[in-house]
PDB file of C-alpha atoms in Angstrom:
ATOM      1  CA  UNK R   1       0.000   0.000   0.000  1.00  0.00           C
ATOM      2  CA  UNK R   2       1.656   3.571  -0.851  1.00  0.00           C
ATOM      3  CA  UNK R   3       0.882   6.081   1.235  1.00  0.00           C
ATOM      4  CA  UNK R   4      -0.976   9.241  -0.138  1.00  0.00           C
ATOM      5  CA  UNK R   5       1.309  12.382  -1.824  1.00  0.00           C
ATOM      6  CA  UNK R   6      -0.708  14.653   0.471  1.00  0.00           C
ATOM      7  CA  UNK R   7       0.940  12.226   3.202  1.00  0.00           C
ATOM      8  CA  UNK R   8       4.522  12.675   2.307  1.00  0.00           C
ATOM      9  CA  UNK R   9       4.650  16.608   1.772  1.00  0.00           C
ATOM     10  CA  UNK R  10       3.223  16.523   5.132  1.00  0.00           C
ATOM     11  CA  UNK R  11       5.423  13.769   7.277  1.00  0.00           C
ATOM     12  CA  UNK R  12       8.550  15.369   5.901  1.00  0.00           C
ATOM     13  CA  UNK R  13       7.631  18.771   6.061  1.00  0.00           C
ATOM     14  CA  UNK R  14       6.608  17.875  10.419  1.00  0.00           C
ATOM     15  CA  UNK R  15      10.362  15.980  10.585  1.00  0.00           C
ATOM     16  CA  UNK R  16      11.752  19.004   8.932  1.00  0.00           C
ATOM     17  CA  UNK R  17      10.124  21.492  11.363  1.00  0.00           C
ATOM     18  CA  UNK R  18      11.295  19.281  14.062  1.00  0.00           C
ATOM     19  CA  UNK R  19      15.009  18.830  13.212  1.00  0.00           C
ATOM     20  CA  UNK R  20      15.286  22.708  12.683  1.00  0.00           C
ATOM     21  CA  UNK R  21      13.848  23.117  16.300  1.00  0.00           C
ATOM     22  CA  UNK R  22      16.127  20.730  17.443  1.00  0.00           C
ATOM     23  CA  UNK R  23      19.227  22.327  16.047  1.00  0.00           C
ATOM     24  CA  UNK R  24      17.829  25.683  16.473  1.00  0.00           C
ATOM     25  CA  UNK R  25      20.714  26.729  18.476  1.00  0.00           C
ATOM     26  CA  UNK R  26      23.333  25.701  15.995  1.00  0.00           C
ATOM     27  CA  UNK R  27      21.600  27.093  12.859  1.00  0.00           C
ATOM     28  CA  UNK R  28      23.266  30.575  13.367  1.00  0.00           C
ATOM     29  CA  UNK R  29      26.437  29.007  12.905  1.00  0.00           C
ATOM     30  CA  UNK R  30      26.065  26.356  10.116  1.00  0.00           C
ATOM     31  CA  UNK R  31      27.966  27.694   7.546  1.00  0.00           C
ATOM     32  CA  UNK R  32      31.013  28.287   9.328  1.00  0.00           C
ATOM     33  CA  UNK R  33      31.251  25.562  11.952  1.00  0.00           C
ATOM     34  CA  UNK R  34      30.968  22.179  12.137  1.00  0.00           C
ATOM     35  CA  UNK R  35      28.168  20.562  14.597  1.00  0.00           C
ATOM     36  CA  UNK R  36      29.452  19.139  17.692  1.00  0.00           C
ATOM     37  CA  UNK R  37      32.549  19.492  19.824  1.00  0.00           C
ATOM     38  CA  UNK R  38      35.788  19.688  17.626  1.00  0.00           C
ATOM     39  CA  UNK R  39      36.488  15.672  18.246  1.00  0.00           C
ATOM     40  CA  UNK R  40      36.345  12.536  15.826  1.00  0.00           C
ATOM     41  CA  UNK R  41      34.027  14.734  13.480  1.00  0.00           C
ATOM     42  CA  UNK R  42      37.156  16.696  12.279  1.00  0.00           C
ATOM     43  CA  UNK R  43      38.566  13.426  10.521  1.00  0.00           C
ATOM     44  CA  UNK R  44      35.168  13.005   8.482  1.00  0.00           C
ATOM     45  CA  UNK R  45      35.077  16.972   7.878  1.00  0.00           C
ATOM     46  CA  UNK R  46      38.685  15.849   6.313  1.00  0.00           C
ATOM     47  CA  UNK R  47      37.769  12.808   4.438  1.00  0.00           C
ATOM     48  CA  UNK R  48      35.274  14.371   2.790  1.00  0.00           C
ATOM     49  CA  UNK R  49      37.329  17.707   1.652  1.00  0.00           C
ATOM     50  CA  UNK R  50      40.470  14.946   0.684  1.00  0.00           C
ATOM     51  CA  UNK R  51      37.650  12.677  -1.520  1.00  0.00           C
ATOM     52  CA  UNK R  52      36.249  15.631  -3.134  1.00  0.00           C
ATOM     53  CA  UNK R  53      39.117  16.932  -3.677  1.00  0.00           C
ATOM     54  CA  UNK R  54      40.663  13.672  -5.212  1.00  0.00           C
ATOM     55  CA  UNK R  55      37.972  13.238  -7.414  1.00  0.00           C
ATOM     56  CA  UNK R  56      38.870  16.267  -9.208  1.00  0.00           C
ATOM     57  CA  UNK R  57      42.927  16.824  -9.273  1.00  0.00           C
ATOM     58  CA  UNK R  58      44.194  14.225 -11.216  1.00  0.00           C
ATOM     59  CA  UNK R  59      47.368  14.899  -9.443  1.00  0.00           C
ATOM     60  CA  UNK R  60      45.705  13.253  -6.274  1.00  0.00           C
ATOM     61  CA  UNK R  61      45.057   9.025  -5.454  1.00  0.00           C
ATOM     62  CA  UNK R  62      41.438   8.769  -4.105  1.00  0.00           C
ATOM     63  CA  UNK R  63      42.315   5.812  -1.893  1.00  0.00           C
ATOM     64  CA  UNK R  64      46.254   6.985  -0.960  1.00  0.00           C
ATOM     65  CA  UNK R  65      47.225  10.119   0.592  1.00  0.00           C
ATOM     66  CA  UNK R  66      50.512  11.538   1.373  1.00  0.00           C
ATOM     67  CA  UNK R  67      48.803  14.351   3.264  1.00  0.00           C
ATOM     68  CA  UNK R  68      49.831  11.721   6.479  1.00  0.00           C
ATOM     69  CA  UNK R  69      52.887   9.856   6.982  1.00  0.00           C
ATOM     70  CA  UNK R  70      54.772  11.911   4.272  1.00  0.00           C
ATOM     71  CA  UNK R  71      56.575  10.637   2.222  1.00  0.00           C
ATOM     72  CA  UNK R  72      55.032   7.465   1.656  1.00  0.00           C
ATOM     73  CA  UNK R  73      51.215   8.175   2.649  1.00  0.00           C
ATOM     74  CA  UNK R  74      48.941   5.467   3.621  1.00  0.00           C
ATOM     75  CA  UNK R  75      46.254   3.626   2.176  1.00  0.00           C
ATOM     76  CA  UNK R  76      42.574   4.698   2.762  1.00  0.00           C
ATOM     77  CA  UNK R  77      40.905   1.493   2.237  1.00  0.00           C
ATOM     78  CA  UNK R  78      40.935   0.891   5.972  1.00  0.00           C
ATOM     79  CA  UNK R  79      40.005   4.698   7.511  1.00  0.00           C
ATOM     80  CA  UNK R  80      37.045   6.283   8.359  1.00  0.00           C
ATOM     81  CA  UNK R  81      36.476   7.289   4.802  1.00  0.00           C
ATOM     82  CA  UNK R  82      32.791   8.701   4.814  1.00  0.00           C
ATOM     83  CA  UNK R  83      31.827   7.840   0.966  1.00  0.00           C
ATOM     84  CA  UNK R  84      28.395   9.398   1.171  1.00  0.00           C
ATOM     85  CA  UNK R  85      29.606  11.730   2.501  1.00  0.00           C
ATOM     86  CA  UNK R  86      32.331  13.101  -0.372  1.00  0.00           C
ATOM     87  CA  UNK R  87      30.183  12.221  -2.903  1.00  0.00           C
ATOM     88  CA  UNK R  88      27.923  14.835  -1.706  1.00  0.00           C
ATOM     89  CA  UNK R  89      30.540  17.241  -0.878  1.00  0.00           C
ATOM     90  CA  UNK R  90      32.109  17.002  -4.597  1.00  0.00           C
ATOM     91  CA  UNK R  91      28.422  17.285  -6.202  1.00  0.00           C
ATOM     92  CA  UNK R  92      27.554  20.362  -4.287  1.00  0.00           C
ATOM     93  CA  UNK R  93      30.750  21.770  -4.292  1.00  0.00           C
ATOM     94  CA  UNK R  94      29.778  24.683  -6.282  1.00  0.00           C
ATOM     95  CA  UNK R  95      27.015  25.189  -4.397  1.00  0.00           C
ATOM     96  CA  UNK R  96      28.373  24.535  -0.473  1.00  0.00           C
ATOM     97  CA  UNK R  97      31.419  24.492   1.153  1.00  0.00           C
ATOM     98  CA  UNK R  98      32.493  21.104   2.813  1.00  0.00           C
ATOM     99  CA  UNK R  99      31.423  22.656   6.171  1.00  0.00           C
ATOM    100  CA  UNK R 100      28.081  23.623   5.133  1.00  0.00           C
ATOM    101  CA  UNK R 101      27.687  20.003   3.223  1.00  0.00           C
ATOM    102  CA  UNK R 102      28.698  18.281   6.295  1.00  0.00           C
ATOM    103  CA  UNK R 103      25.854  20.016   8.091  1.00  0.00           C
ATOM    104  CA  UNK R 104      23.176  19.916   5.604  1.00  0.00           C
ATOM    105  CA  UNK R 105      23.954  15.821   5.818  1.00  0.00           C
ATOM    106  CA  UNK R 106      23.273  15.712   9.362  1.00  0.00           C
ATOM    107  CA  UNK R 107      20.397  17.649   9.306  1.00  0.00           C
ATOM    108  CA  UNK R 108      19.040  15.833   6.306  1.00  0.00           C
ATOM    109  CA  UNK R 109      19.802  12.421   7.931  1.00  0.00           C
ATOM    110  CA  UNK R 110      16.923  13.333  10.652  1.00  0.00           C
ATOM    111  CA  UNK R 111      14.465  13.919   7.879  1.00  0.00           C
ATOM    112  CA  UNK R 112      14.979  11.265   5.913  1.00  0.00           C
ATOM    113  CA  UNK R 113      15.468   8.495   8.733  1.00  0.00           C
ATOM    114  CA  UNK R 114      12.435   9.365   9.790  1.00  0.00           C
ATOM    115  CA  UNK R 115      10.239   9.703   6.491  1.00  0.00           C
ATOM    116  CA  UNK R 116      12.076   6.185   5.934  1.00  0.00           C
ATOM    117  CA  UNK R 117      10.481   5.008   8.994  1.00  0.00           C
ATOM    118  CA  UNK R 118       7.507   6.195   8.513  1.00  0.00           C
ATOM    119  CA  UNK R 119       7.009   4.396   5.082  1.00  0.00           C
ATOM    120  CA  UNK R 120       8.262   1.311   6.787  1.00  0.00           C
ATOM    121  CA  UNK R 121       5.896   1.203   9.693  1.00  0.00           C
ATOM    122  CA  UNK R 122       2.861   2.091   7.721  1.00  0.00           C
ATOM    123  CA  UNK R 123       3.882  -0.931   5.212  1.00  0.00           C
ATOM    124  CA  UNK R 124       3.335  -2.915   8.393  1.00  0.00           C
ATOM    125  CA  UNK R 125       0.873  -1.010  10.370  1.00  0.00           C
ATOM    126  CA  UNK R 126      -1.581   0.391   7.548  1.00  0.00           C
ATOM    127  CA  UNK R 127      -1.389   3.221  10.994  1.00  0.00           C
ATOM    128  CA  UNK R 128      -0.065   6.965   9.863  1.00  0.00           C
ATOM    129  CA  UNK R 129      -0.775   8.225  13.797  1.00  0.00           C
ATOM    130  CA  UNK R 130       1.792   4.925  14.711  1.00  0.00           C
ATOM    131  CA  UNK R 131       3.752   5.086  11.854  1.00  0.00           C
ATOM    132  CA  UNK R 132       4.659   8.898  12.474  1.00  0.00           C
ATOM    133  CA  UNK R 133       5.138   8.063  15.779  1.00  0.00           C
ATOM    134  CA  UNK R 134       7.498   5.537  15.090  1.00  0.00           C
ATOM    135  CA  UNK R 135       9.670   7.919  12.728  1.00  0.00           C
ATOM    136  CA  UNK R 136      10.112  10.045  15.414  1.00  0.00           C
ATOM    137  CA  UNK R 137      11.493   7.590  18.013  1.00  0.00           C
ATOM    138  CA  UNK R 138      13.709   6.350  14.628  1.00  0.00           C
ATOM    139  CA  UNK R 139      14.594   9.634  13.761  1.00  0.00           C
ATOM    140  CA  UNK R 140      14.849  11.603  16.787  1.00  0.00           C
ATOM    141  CA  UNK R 141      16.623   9.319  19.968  1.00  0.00           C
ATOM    142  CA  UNK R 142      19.335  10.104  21.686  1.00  0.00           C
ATOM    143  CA  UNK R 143      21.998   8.233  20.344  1.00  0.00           C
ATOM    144  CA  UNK R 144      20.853   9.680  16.669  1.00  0.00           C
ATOM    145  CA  UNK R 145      21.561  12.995  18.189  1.00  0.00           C
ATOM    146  CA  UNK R 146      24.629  12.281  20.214  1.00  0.00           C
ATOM    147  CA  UNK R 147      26.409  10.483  17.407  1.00  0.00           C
ATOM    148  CA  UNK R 148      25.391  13.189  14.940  1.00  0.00           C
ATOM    149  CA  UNK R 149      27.607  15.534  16.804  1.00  0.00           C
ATOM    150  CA  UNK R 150      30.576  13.275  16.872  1.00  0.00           C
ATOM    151  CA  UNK R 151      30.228  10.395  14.139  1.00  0.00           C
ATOM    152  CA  UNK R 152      28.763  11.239  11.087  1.00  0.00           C
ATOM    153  CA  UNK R 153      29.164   8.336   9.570  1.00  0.00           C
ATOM    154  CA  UNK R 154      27.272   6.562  12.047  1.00  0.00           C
ATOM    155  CA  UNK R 155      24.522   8.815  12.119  1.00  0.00           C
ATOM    156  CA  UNK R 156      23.600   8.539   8.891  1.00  0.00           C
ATOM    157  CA  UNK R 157      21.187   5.853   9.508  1.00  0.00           C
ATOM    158  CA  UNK R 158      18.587   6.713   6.617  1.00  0.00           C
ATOM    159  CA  UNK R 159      19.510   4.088   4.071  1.00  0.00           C
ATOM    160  CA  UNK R 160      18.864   1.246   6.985  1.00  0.00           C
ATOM    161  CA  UNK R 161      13.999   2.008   6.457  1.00  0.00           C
ATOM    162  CA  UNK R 162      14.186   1.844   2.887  1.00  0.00           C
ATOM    163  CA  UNK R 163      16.467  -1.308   3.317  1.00  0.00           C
ATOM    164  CA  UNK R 164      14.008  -3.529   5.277  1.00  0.00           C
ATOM    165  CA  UNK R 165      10.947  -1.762   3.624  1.00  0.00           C
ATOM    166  CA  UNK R 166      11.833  -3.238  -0.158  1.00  0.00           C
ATOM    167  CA  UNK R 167      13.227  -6.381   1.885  1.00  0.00           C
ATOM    168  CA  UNK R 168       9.640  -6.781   3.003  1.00  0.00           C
ATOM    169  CA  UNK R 169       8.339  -5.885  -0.251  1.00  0.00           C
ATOM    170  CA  UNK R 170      10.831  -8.474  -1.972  1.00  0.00           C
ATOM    171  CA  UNK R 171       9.342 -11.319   0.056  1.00  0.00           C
ATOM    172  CA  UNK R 172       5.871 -10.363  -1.018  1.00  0.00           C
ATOM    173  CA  UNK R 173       6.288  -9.570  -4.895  1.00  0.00           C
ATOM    174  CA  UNK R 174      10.072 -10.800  -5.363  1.00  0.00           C
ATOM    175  CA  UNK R 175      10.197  -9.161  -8.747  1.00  0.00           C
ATOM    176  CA  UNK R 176      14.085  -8.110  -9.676  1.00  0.00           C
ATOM    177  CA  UNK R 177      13.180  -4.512  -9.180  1.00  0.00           C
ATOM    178  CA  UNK R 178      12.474  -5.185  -5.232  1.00  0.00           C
ATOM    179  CA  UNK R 179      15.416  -7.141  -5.231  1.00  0.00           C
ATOM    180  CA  UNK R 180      17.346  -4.421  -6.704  1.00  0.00           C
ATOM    181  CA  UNK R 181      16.355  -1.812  -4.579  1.00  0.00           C
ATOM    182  CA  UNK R 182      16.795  -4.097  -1.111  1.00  0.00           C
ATOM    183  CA  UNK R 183      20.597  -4.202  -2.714  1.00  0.00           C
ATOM    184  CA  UNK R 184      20.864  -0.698  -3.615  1.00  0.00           C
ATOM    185  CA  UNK R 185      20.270   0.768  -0.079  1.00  0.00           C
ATOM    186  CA  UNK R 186      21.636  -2.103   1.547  1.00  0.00           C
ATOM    187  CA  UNK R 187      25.063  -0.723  -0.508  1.00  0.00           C
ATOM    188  CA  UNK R 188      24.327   2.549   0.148  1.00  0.00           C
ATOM    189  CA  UNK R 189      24.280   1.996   4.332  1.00  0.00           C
ATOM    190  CA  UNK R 190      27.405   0.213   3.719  1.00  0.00           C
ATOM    191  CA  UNK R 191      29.224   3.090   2.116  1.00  0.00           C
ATOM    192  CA  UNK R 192      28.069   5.286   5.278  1.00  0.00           C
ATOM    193  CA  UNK R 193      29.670   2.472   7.576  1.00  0.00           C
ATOM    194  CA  UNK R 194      30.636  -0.764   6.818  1.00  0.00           C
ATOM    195  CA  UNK R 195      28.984  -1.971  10.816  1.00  0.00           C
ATOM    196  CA  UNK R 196      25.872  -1.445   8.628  1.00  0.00           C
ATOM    197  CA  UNK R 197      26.412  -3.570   5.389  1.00  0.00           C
ATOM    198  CA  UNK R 198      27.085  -6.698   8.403  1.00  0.00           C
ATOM    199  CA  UNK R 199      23.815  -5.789  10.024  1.00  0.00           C
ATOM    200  CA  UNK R 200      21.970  -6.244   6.593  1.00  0.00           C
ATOM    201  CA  UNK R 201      23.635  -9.646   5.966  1.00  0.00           C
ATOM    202  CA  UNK R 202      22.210 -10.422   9.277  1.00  0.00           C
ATOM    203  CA  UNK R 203      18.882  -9.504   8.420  1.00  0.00           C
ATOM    204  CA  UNK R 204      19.520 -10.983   5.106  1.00  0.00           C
ATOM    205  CA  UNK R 205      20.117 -14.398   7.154  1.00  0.00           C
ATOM    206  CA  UNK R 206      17.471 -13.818   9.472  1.00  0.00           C
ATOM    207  CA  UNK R 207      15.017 -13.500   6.659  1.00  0.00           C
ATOM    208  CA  UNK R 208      16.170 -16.197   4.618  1.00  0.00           C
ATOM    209  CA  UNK R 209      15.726 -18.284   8.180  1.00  0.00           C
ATOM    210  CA  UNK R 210      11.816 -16.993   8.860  1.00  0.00           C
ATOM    211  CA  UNK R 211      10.843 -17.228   5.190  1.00  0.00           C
ATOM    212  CA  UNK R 212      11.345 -20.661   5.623  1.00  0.00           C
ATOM    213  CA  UNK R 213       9.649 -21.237   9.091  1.00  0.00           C
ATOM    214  CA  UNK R 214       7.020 -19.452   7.720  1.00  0.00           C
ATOM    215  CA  UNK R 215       6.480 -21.538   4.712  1.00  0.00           C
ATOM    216  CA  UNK R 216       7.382 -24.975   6.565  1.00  0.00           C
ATOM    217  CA  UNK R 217       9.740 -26.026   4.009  1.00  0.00           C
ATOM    218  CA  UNK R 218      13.148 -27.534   4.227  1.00  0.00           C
ATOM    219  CA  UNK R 219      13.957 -25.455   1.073  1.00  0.00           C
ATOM    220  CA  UNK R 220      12.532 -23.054  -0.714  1.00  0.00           C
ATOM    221  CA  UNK R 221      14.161 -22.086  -3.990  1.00  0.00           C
ATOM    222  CA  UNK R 222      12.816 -19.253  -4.952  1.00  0.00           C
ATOM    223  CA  UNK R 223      13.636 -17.687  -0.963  1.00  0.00           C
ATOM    224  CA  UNK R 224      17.690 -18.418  -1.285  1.00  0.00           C
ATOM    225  CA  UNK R 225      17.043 -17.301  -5.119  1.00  0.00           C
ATOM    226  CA  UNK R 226      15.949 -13.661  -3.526  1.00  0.00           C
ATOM    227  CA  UNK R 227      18.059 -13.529  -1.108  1.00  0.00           C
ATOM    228  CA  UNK R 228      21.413 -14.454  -3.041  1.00  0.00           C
ATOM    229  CA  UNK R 229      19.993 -12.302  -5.714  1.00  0.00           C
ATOM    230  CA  UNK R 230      20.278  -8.938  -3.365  1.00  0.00           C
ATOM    231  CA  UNK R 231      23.284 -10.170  -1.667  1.00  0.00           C
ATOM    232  CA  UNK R 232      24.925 -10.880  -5.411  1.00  0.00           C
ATOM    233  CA  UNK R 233      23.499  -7.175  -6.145  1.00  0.00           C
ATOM    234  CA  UNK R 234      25.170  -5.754  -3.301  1.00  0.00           C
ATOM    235  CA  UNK R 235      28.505  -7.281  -3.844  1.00  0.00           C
ATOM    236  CA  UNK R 236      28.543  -6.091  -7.356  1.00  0.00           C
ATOM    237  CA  UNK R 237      27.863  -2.551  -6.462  1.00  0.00           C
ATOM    238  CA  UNK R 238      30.305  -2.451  -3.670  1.00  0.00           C
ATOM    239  CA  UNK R 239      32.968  -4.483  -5.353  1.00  0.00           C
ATOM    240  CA  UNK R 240      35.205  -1.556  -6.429  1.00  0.00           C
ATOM    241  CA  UNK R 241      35.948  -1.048  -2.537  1.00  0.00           C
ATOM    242  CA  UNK R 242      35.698  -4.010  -1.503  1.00  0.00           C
ATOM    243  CA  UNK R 243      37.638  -6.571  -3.410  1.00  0.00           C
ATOM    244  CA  UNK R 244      40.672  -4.308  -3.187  1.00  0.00           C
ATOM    245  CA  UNK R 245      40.261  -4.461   0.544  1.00  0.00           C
ATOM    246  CA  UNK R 246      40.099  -7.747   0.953  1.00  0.00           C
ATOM    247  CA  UNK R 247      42.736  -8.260  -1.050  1.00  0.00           C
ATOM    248  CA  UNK R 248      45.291  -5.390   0.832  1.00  0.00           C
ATOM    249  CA  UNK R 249      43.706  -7.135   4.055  1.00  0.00           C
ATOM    250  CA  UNK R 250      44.955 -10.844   3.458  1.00  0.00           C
ATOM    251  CA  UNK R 251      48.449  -8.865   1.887  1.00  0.00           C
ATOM    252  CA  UNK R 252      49.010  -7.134   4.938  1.00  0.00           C
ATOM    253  CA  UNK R 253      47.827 -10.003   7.223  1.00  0.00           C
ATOM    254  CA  UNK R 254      50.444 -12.262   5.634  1.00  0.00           C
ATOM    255  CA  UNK R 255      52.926  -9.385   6.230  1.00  0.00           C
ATOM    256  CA  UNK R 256      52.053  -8.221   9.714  1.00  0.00           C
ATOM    257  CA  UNK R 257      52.607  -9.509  13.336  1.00  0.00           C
ATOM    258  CA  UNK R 258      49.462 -10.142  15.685  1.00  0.00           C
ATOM    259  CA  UNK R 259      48.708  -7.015  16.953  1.00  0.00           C
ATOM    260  CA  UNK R 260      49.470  -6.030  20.777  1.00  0.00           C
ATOM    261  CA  UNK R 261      45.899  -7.005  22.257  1.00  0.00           C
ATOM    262  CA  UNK R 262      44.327  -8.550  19.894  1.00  0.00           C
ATOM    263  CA  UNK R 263      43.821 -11.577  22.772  1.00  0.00           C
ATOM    264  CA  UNK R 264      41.754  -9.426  24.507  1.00  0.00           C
ATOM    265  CA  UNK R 265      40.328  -6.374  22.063  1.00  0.00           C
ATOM    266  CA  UNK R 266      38.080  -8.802  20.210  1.00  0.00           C
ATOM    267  CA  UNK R 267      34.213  -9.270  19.087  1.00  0.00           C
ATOM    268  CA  UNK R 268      33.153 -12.728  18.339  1.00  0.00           C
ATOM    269  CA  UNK R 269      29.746 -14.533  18.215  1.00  0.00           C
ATOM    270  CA  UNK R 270      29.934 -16.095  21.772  1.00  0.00           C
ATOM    271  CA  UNK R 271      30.637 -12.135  22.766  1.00  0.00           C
ATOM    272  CA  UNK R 272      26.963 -11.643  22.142  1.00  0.00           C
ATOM    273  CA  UNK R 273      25.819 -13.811  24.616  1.00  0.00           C
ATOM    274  CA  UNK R 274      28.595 -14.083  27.238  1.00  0.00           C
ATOM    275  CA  UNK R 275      30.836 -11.551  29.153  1.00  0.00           C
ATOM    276  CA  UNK R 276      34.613 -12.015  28.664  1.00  0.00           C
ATOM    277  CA  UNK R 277      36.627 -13.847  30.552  1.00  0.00           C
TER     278      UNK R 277
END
């Protein structure tokens, strides 16, 4: 069911009142500073000037810098490297500084997480009272707002609705364009953090598990079909970064000695569910 035009002018222009109340106080200054405390959000604010940058001096690597550890640089495969991010800063480049396109992201990531959220809980609910509701909470929480002033990147959780909403509509219709879609913003997530393309395998896993419970079937073709279909479609879109780093990764881990820690700075699947030792 799509909800009404009338609907959307409406839910995004409430979410867009909202985030400009919220941020009222930093408004003044938008063009000139960056929003938050001058901490981690500095190395995006960089990333994002370097990429844009990159993209349009031949003279610089997009994914090597000398900027740091001169003379020899370092890769960029492994930092923080906020792709949304510079693509938006080198498309409105002659439009916004990389200060004011930083901001405009983290404002627009409160709008569009919730209108995201709001499509998604109506495609469950059929509610637009609940489903605005829900957009809010999505939207507007605490940690959206504390990590907004701090880690971009990590705030810019507006790709993660539209994600489960065509996953949902996948399972329903499972035409290629659902498929596509579920793959497109899955990849796009990804590129804002790569925490968030492992959380959609998850889900991916999780679905392809309760499709079929839900069906009672051993197997169900045309369920793995869909789901290796978007997880194929993901790959292929994100395989320009990602093949290279998995391929510097198993270089470097040939080439490197265990790191100091790494007995006791780890994440693992039993880490879920029980406390370290």
């Amino acid at each position: 069911m799509t909800v009404p035009r009338p609907s959307f002018f409406l839910v995004c222009a409430a979410y867009t009142v909202l985030t400009l109340i919220f941020f009222f106080p930093l408004l003044s200054r938008w063009s000139t500073h960056l929003f938050g405390p001058p901490e981690d959000n500095t190395q995006f604010y960089w990333f994002m000037w370097y990429g844009a940058k990159a993209l349009s001096d031949p003279g610089l690597e997009f994914f090597h810098t000398r900027m740091m550890f001169y003379p020899d640089g370092m890769s960029l495969y492994f930092a923080n490297y906020f792709y949304i991010g510079v693509a938006a800063a080198w498309v409105l480049k002659p439009l916004f500084s990389v200060v004011q396109t930083y901001n405009l992201l983290i404002l627009a990531s409160f709008v569009l997480s919730g209108l995201g959220a709001f499509y998604l809980i109506h495609e469950v609910t059929k509610d637009r009272a609940a489903s605005f509701i829900g957009g809010f909470v999505y939207a507007f929480n605490p940690l959206h707002f504390a990590k907004s002033l701090h880690h971009i990147h990590l705030s810019s959780i507006e790709f993660i609705p539209p994600f489960v909403f065509f996953l949902l509509r996948s399972r329903v219709r499972g035409s290629l364009l659902h498929v596509s879609l579920t793959a497109l913003f899955l990849a796009l997530a990804a590129l804002c953090d790569w925490n968030y393309l492992v959380y959609g395998l998850i889900v991916l896993a999780l679905d392809l598990v309760y499709s079929h419970v839900e069906q009672k079937k051993l197997l169900c073709p045309e369920v793995w079909s869909r789901t290796l279909r978007t997880g194929l479609i993901a790959f292929v879109l994100l395989s320009p970064i990602l093949v290279p780093m998995v391929r510097l990764g198993i270089e470097q881990g040939r080439n490197q000695p265990a790191l100091p820690g790494i007995n006791f700075y780890v994440a693992d699947l039993a880490g879920f569910f029980l406390p370290h030792a």
